[in-house]
Coordinates of C-alpha atoms in Angstrom, one line a residue:
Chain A
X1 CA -7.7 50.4 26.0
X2 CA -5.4 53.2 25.6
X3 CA -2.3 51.0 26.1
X4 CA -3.4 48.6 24.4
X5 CA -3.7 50.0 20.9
X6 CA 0.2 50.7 21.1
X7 CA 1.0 46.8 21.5
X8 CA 1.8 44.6 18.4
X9 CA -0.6 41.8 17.2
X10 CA 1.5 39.3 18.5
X11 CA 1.1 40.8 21.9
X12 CA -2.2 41.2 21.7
X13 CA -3.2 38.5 20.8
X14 CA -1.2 36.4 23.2
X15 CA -3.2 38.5 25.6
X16 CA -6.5 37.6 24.1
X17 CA -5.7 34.1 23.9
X18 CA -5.1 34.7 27.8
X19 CA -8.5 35.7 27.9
X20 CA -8.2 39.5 27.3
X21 CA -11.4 40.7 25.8
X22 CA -10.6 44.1 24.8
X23 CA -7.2 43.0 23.5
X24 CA -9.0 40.7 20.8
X25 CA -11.6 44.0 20.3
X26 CA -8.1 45.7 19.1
X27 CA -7.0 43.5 17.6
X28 CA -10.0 42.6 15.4
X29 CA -10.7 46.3 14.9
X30 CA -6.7 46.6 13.9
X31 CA -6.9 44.1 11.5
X32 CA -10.7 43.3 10.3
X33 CA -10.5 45.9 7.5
X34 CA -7.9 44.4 5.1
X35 CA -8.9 40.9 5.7
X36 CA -12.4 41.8 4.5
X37 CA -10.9 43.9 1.7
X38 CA -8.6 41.1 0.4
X39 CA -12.0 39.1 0.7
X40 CA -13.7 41.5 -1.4
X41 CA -11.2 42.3 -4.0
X42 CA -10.5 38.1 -4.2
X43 CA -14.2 37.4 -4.0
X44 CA -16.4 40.2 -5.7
X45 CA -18.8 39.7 -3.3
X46 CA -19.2 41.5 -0.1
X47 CA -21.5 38.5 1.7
X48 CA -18.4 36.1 1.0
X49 CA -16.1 38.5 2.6
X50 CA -18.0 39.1 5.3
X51 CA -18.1 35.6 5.6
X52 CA -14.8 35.1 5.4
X53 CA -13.7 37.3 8.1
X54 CA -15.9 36.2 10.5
X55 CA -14.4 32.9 10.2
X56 CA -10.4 34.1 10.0
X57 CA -11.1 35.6 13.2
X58 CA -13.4 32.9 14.5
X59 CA -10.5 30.8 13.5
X60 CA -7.7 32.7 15.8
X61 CA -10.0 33.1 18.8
X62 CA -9.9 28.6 19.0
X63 CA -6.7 27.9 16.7
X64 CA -4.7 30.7 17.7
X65 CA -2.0 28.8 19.8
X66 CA -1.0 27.5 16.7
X67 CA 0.6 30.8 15.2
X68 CA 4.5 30.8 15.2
X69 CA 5.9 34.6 15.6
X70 CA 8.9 33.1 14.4
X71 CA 7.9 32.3 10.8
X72 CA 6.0 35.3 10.4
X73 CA 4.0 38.4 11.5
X74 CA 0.6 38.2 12.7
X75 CA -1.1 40.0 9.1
X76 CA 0.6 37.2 6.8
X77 CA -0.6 34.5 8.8
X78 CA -4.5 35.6 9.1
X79 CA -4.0 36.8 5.2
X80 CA -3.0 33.2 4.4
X81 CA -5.9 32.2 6.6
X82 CA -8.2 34.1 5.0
X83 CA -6.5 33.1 1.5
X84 CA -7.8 29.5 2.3
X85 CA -11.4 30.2 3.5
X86 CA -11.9 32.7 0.2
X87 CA -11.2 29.3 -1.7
X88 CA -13.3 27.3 -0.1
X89 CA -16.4 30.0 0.0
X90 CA -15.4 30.5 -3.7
X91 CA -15.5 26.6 -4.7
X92 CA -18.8 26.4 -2.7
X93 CA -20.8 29.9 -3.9
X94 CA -19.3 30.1 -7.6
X95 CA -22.7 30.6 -9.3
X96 CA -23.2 32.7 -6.9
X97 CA -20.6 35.0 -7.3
X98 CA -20.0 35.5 -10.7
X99 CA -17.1 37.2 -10.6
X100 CA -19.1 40.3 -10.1
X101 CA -18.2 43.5 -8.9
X102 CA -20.1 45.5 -6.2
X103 CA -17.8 49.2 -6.6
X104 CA -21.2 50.8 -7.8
X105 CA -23.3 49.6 -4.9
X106 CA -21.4 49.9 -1.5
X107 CA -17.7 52.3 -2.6
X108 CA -20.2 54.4 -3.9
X109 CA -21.6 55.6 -0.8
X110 CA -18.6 55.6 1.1
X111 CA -16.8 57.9 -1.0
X112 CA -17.4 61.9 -1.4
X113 CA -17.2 63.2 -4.8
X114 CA -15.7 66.6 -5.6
X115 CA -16.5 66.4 -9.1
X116 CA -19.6 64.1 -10.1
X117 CA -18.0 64.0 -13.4
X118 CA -14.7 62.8 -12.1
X119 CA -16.7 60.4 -9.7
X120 CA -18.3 58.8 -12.3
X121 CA -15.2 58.4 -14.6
X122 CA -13.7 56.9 -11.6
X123 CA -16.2 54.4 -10.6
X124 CA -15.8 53.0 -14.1
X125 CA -12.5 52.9 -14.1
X126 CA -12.6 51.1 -11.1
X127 CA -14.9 48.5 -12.2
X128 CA -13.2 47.7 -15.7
X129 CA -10.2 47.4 -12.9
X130 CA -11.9 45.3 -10.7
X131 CA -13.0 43.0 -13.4
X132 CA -10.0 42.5 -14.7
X133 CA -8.7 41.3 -11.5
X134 CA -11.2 39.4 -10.7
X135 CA -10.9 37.6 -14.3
X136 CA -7.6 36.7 -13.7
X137 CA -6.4 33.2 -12.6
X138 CA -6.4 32.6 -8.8
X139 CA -2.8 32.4 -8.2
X140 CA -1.9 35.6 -10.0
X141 CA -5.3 37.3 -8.4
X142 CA -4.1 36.9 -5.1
X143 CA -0.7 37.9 -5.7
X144 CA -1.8 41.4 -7.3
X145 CA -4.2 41.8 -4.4
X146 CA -1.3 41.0 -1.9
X147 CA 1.4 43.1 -3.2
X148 CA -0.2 45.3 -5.2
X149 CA -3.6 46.2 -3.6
X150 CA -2.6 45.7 0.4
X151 CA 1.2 46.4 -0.3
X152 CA 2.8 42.9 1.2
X153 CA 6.5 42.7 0.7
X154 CA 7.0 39.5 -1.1
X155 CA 8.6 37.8 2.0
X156 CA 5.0 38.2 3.9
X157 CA 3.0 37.4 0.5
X158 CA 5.2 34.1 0.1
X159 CA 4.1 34.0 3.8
X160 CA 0.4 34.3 2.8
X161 CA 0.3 32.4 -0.2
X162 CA 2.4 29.6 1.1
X163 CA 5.4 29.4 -1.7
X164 CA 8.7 31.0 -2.4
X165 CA 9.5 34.8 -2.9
X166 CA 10.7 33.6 -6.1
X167 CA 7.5 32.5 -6.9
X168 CA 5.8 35.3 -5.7
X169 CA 8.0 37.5 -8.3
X170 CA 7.0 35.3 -11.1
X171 CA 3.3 35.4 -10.4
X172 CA 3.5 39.0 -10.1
X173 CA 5.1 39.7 -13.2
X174 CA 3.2 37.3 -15.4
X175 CA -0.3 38.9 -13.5
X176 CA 1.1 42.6 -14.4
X177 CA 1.2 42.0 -18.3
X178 CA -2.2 39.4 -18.3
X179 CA -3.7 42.4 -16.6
X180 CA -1.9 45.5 -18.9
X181 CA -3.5 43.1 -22.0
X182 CA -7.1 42.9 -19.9
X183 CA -6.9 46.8 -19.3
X184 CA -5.6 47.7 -23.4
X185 CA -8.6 45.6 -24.3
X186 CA -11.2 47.4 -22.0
X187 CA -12.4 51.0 -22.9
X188 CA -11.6 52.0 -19.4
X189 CA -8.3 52.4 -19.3
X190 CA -8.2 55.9 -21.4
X191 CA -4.8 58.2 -21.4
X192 CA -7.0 60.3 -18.9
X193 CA -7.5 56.8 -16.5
X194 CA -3.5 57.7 -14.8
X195 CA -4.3 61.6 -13.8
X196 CA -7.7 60.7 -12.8
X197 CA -6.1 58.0 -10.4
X198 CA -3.4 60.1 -9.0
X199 CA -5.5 63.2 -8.6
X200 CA -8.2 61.6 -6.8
X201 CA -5.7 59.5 -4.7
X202 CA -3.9 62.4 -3.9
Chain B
X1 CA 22.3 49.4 -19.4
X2 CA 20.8 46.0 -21.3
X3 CA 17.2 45.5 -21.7
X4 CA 18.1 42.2 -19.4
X5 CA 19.9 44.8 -16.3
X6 CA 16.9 46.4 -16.7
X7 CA 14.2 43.9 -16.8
X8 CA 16.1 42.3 -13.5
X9 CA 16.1 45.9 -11.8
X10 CA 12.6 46.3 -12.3
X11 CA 11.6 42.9 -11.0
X12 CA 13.0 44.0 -7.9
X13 CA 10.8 46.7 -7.6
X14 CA 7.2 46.9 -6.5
X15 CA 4.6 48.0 -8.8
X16 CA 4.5 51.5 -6.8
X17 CA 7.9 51.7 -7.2
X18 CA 8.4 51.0 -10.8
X19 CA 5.2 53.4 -11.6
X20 CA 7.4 56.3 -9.8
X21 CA 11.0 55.0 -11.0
X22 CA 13.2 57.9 -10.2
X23 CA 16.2 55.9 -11.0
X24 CA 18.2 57.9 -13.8
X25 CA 19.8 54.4 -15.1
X26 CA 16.3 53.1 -15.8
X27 CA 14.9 56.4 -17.1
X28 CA 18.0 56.6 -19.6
X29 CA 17.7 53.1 -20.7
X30 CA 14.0 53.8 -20.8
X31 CA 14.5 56.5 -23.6
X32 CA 16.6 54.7 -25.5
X33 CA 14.7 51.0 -25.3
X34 CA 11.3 51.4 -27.4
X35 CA 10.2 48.2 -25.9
X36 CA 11.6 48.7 -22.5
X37 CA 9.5 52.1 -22.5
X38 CA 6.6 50.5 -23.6
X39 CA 6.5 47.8 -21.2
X40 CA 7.2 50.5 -18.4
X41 CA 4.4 52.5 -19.5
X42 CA 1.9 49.5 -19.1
X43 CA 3.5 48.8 -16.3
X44 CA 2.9 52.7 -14.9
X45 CA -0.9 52.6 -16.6
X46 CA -1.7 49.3 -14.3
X47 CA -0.3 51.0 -11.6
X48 CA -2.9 53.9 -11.9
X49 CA -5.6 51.5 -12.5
X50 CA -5.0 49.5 -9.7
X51 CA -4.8 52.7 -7.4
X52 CA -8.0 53.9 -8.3
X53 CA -9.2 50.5 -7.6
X54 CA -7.8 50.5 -4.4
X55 CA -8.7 54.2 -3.2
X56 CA -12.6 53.1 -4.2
X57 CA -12.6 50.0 -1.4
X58 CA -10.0 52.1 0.9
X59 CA -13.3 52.8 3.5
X60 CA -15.0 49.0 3.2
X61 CA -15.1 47.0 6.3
X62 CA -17.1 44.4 7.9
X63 CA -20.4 45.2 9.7
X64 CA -20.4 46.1 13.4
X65 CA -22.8 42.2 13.5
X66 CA -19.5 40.3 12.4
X67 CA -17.5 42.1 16.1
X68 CA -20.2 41.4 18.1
X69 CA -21.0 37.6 16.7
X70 CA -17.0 36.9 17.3
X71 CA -17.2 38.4 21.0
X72 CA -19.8 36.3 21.7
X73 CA -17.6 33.4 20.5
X74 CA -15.2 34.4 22.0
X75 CA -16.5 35.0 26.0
X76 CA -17.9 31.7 25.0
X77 CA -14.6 30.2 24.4
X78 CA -13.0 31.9 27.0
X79 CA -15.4 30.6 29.7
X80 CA -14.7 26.9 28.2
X81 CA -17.3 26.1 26.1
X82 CA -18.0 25.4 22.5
X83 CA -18.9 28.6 20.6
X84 CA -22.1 28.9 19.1
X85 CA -22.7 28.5 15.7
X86 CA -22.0 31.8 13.9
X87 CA -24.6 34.2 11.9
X88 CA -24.4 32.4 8.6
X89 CA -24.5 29.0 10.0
X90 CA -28.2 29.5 11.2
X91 CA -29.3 27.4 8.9
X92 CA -27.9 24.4 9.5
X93 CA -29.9 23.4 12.8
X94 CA -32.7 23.5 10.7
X95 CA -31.5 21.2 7.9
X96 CA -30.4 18.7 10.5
X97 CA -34.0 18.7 11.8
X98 CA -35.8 18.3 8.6
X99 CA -33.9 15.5 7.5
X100 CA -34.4 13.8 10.5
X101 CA -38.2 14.1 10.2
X102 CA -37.7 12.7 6.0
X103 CA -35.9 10.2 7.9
X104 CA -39.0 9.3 10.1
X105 CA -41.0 9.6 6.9
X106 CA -38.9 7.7 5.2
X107 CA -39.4 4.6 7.9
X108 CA -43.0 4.9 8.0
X109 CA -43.4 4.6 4.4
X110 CA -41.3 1.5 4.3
X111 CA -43.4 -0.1 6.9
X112 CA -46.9 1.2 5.3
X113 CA -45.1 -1.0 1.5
X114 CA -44.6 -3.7 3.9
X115 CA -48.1 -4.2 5.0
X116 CA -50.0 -3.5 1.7
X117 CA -47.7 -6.0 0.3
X118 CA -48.3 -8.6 2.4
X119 CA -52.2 -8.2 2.8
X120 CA -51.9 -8.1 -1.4
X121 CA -49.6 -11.1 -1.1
X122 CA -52.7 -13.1 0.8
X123 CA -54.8 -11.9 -1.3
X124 CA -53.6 -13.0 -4.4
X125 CA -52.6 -16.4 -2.5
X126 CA -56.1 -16.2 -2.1
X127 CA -57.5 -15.5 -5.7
X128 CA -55.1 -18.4 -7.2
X129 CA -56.4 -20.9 -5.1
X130 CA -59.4 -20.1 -5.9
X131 CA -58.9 -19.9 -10.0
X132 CA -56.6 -23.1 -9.9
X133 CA -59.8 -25.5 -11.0
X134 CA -61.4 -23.3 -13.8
X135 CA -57.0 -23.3 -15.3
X136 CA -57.5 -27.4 -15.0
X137 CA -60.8 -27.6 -17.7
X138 CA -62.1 -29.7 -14.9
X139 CA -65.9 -28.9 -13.6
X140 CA -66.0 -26.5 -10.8
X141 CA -67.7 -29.4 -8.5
X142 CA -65.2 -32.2 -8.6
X143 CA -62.7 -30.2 -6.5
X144 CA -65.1 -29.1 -3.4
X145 CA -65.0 -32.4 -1.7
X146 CA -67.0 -31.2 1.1
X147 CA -69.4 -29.1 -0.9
X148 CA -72.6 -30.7 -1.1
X149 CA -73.6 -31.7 -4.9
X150 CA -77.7 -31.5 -5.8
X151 CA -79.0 -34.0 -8.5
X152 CA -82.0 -33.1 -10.3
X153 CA -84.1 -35.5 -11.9
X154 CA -86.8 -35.1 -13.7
X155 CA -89.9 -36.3 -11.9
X156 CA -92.4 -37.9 -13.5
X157 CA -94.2 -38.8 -9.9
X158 CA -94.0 -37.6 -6.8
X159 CA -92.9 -40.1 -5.2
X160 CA -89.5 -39.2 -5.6
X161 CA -89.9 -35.7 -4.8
X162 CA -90.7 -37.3 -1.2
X163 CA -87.3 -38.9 -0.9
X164 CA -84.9 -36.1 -1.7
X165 CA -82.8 -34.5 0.9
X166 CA -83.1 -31.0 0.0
X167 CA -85.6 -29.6 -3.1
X168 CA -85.8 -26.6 -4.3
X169 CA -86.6 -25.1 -7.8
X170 CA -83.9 -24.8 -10.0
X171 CA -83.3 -20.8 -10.9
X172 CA -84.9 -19.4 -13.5
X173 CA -82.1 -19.1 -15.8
X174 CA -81.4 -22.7 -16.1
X175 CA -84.7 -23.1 -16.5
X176 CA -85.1 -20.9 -19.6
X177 CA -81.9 -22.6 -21.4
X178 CA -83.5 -25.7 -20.8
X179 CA -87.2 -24.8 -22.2
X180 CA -85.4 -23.1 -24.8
X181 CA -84.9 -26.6 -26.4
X182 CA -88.0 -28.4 -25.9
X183 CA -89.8 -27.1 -22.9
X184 CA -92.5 -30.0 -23.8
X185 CA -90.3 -32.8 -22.6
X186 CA -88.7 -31.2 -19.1
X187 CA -91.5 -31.9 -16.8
X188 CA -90.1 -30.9 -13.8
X189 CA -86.7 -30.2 -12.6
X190 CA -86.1 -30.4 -9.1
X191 CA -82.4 -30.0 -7.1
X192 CA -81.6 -33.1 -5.2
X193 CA -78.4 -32.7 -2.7
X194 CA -76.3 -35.8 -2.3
X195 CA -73.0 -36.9 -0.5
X196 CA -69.8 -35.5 -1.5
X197 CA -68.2 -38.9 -1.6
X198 CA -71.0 -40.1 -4.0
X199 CA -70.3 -37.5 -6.2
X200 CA -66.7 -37.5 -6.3
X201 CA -66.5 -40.5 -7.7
X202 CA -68.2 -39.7 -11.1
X203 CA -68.0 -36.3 -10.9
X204 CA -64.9 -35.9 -13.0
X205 CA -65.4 -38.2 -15.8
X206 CA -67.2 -37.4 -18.9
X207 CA -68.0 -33.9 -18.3
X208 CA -67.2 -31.5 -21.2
X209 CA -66.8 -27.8 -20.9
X210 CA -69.1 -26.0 -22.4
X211 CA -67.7 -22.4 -22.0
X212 CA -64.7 -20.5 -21.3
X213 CA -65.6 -18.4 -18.5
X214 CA -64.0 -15.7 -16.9
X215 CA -62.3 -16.9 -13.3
X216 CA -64.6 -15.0 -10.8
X217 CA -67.6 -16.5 -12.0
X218 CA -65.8 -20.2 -12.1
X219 CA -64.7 -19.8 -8.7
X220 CA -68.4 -19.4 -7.4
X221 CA -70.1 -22.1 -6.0
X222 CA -72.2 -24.3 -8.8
X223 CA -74.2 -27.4 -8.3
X224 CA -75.0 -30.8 -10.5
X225 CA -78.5 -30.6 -12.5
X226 CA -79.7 -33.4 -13.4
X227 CA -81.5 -33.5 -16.3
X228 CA -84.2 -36.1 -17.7
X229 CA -85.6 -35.7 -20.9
X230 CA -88.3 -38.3 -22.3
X231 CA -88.3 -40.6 -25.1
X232 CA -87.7 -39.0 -28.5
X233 CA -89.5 -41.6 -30.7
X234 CA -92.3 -44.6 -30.1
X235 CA -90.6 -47.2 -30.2
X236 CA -89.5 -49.9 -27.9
X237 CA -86.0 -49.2 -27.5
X238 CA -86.0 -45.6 -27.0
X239 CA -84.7 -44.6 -23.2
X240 CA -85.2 -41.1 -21.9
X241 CA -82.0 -39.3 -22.2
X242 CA -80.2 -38.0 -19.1
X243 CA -77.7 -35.8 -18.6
X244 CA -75.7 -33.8 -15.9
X245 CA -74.6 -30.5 -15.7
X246 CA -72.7 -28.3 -14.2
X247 CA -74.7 -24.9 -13.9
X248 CA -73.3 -22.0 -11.8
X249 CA -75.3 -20.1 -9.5
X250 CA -75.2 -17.4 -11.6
X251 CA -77.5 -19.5 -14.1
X252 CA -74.5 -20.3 -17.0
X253 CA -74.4 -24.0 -17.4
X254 CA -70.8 -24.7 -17.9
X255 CA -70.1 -28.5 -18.6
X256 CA -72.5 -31.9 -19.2
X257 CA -72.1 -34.8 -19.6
X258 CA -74.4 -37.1 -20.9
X259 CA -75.2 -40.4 -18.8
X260 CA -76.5 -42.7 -20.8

């Protein structure tokens, strides 16, 4: 196992396709956690991206011949793969989801305050955030989550959201000022919102 | 540096970078542009926002049940079968077998219509036959051919009482109507069955409905009374009126017809 967490995806997974069981446990454990964030932050919902990777995964282990290492790395493809089974859970649970936004119930326990006054400021920071996002069209959604929240250059976003860098750019600039206007409108984002952000990421 | 250098430099740039421009060009043009410096402050303020956002879901992942659902598949798939259906596709199994017992339902209750409408098809095939005379105005009696017809006379001896086929009293209710009139004058009534042919034959003419009744009791069997009433006056040429009728067994006399 100890070798095998210093191989690329590519390599493991040819070796899991070979029929390498612990190479897909790396790999899954590599790569599960941003797949099921971009799920969340597209989604709201933590059942649909749990869902959804489940089925990304599900989808390499019988499809996974068809991956070309020549058009792109391994991330970009299972982030476009996952791209297209958020829209399909979203077209299919849309009542159900409501755009909501579930930082409250499950960040909340993951995270360790320092100040509760700070924690608090920040959880509602993060859910007029999240909101916003989340209110924004698809295609400029999943461009902010791409590049912005999971920190995709734009040649592995185009990769993901199957279109041009060019159009990548574009989307990301027209999402940046729909979601300035979103945030000026909501009481969250305060003069305080920035040092609150960098302080805490820090 | 324009405001269109700079909007092209900064397109170039991620929104991390931008937020933490270092770049003295931008910076100067930055202090001089009011609406360049705007736009990067919003820029920057998203920027913070979206960090926040993104240190809150840093820790999420998927439950430990997704892993060990997929290894499943996937020994399954590597030993060359078809995986099983995942966690959240439980349900489906089940759907497939309720509809297939609706379906069976569904079958049975087409066959149970068929029947009941075919036993209410007889039926009513049935019940029309039966109400087809009563719709014609014609007596009951002319369309039995084989049903056997009593005529009741009125007997003044008994002589002809000896010769009848079948006698019996006529029921009560007939009786009643017909002392109702002039009790005096019936002597006796008594039901004479005849041939079907004979009856046939004169059964239909002259016979005038006296009733419209409803078609149950129509379709019941009825018989031909005849009825002899005596001379009204003294003299010569005075006959003693007779007259048929049709009385049901339920005691309703539903046409006559007077014979001579």
């Amino acid at each position: 196992m100890a070798l095998l967490t210093d191989l690329t995806d590519e390599q493991l997974l040819t070796q899991a396709l070979a029929g390498d069981e612990d190479a897909f446990t790396v790999l899954y454990r590599r790569r599960q956690g941003p797949i099921y964030r971009f799920a969340l932050h597209m989604s709201g919902s933590s059942h649909i991206a749990e869902e959804v990777t489940q089925e990304v995964f599900l989808f390499l282990v019988q499809r996974g011949r068809d991956f070309d290492p020549e058009r792109g790395v391994l991330a970009a493809y299972l982030f476009g793969v996952a791209r297209n089974y958020v829209r399909r859970a979203l077209e299919r649970n849309y009542p159900e989801h409501v755009l909501g936004s579930p930082v409250e119930d499950e960040a909340a326990a993951l995270t360790v305050e320092c100040d509760p006054t700070e924690g608090i400021a920040r959880r509602q920071t993060s859910n007029a955030v999240w909101k916003a996002v989340l209110s924004l069209p698809e295609h400029y959604r999943e461009v902010v989550v791409l590049c912005d929240l999971h920190e995709l250059s734009y040649a592995d976003a185009a990769q993901a959201a199957g279109c041009a860098i060019g159009t990548i750019r574009s989307r990301l600039h027209r999402a940046h000022d729909m979601l300035s206007k979103k945030l000026q409108h909501s009481a969250a984002v305060a003069p305080g919102i920035s040092k609150v952000a960098a302080r805490c990421v820090s | 540096m324009t405001c269109r250098e700079f909007k092209h430099r900064a397109a170039s740039l991620t929104l991390w970078e931008l937020s933490q421009a270092q770049d003295e060009q931008i910076l100067d043009h930055v202090q001089q542009c009011e609406g360049c410096g705007g736009w990067l402050q919003n820029q920057r303020s998203v920027a913070a926002s979206l960090h926040a956002l993104l240190a809150q879901t840093a820790g999420m992942q998927a439950s430990p049940g997704v892993e060990r659902a997929l290894l499943r598949a996937f020994r399954q798939t590597a030993a060359g079968s078809a995986p099983q259906p995942m966690v959240g596709r439980v349900s489906a199994p089940t759907a497939f077998r309720l509809s297939h017992f609706f379906e069976i339902g569904a079958y049975v209750a087409v066959a149970a219509a068929i029947i009941v409408s075919v036993f209410l098809g007889v039926r009513l095939l049935q019940h029309s036959s039966r109400t087809v005379p009563v719709q014609s105005g014609v007596t009951p009696a002319s369309t039995r051919p084989l049903m056997q017809k009593p005529v009741v006379t009125a007997q003044e001896g008994s002589a002809k009482l000896a010769s009848s086929v079948t006698q019996e009293r006529v029921s009560s209710p007939v009786r009643s109507r017909s002392q109702h009139g002039d009790s005096a004058r019936v002597a006796n009534a008594v039901v004479q069955t005849v041939s079907a042919e004979e009856s046939q034959s004169d059964a239909d003419a002259g016979y005038v409905a006296l009733m419209f009744c409803d078609p149950l009791s129509c379709s019941s069997d009825s018989q031909v009374v005849r009825m002899e009433l005596p001379a009204n006056g003294a003299g010569q040429n005075s006959q003693p009126a007779v007259a048929d009728l049709v009385v049901g067994y339920d005691g309703v006399v539903r046409a006559v017809r007077i014979v001579n």
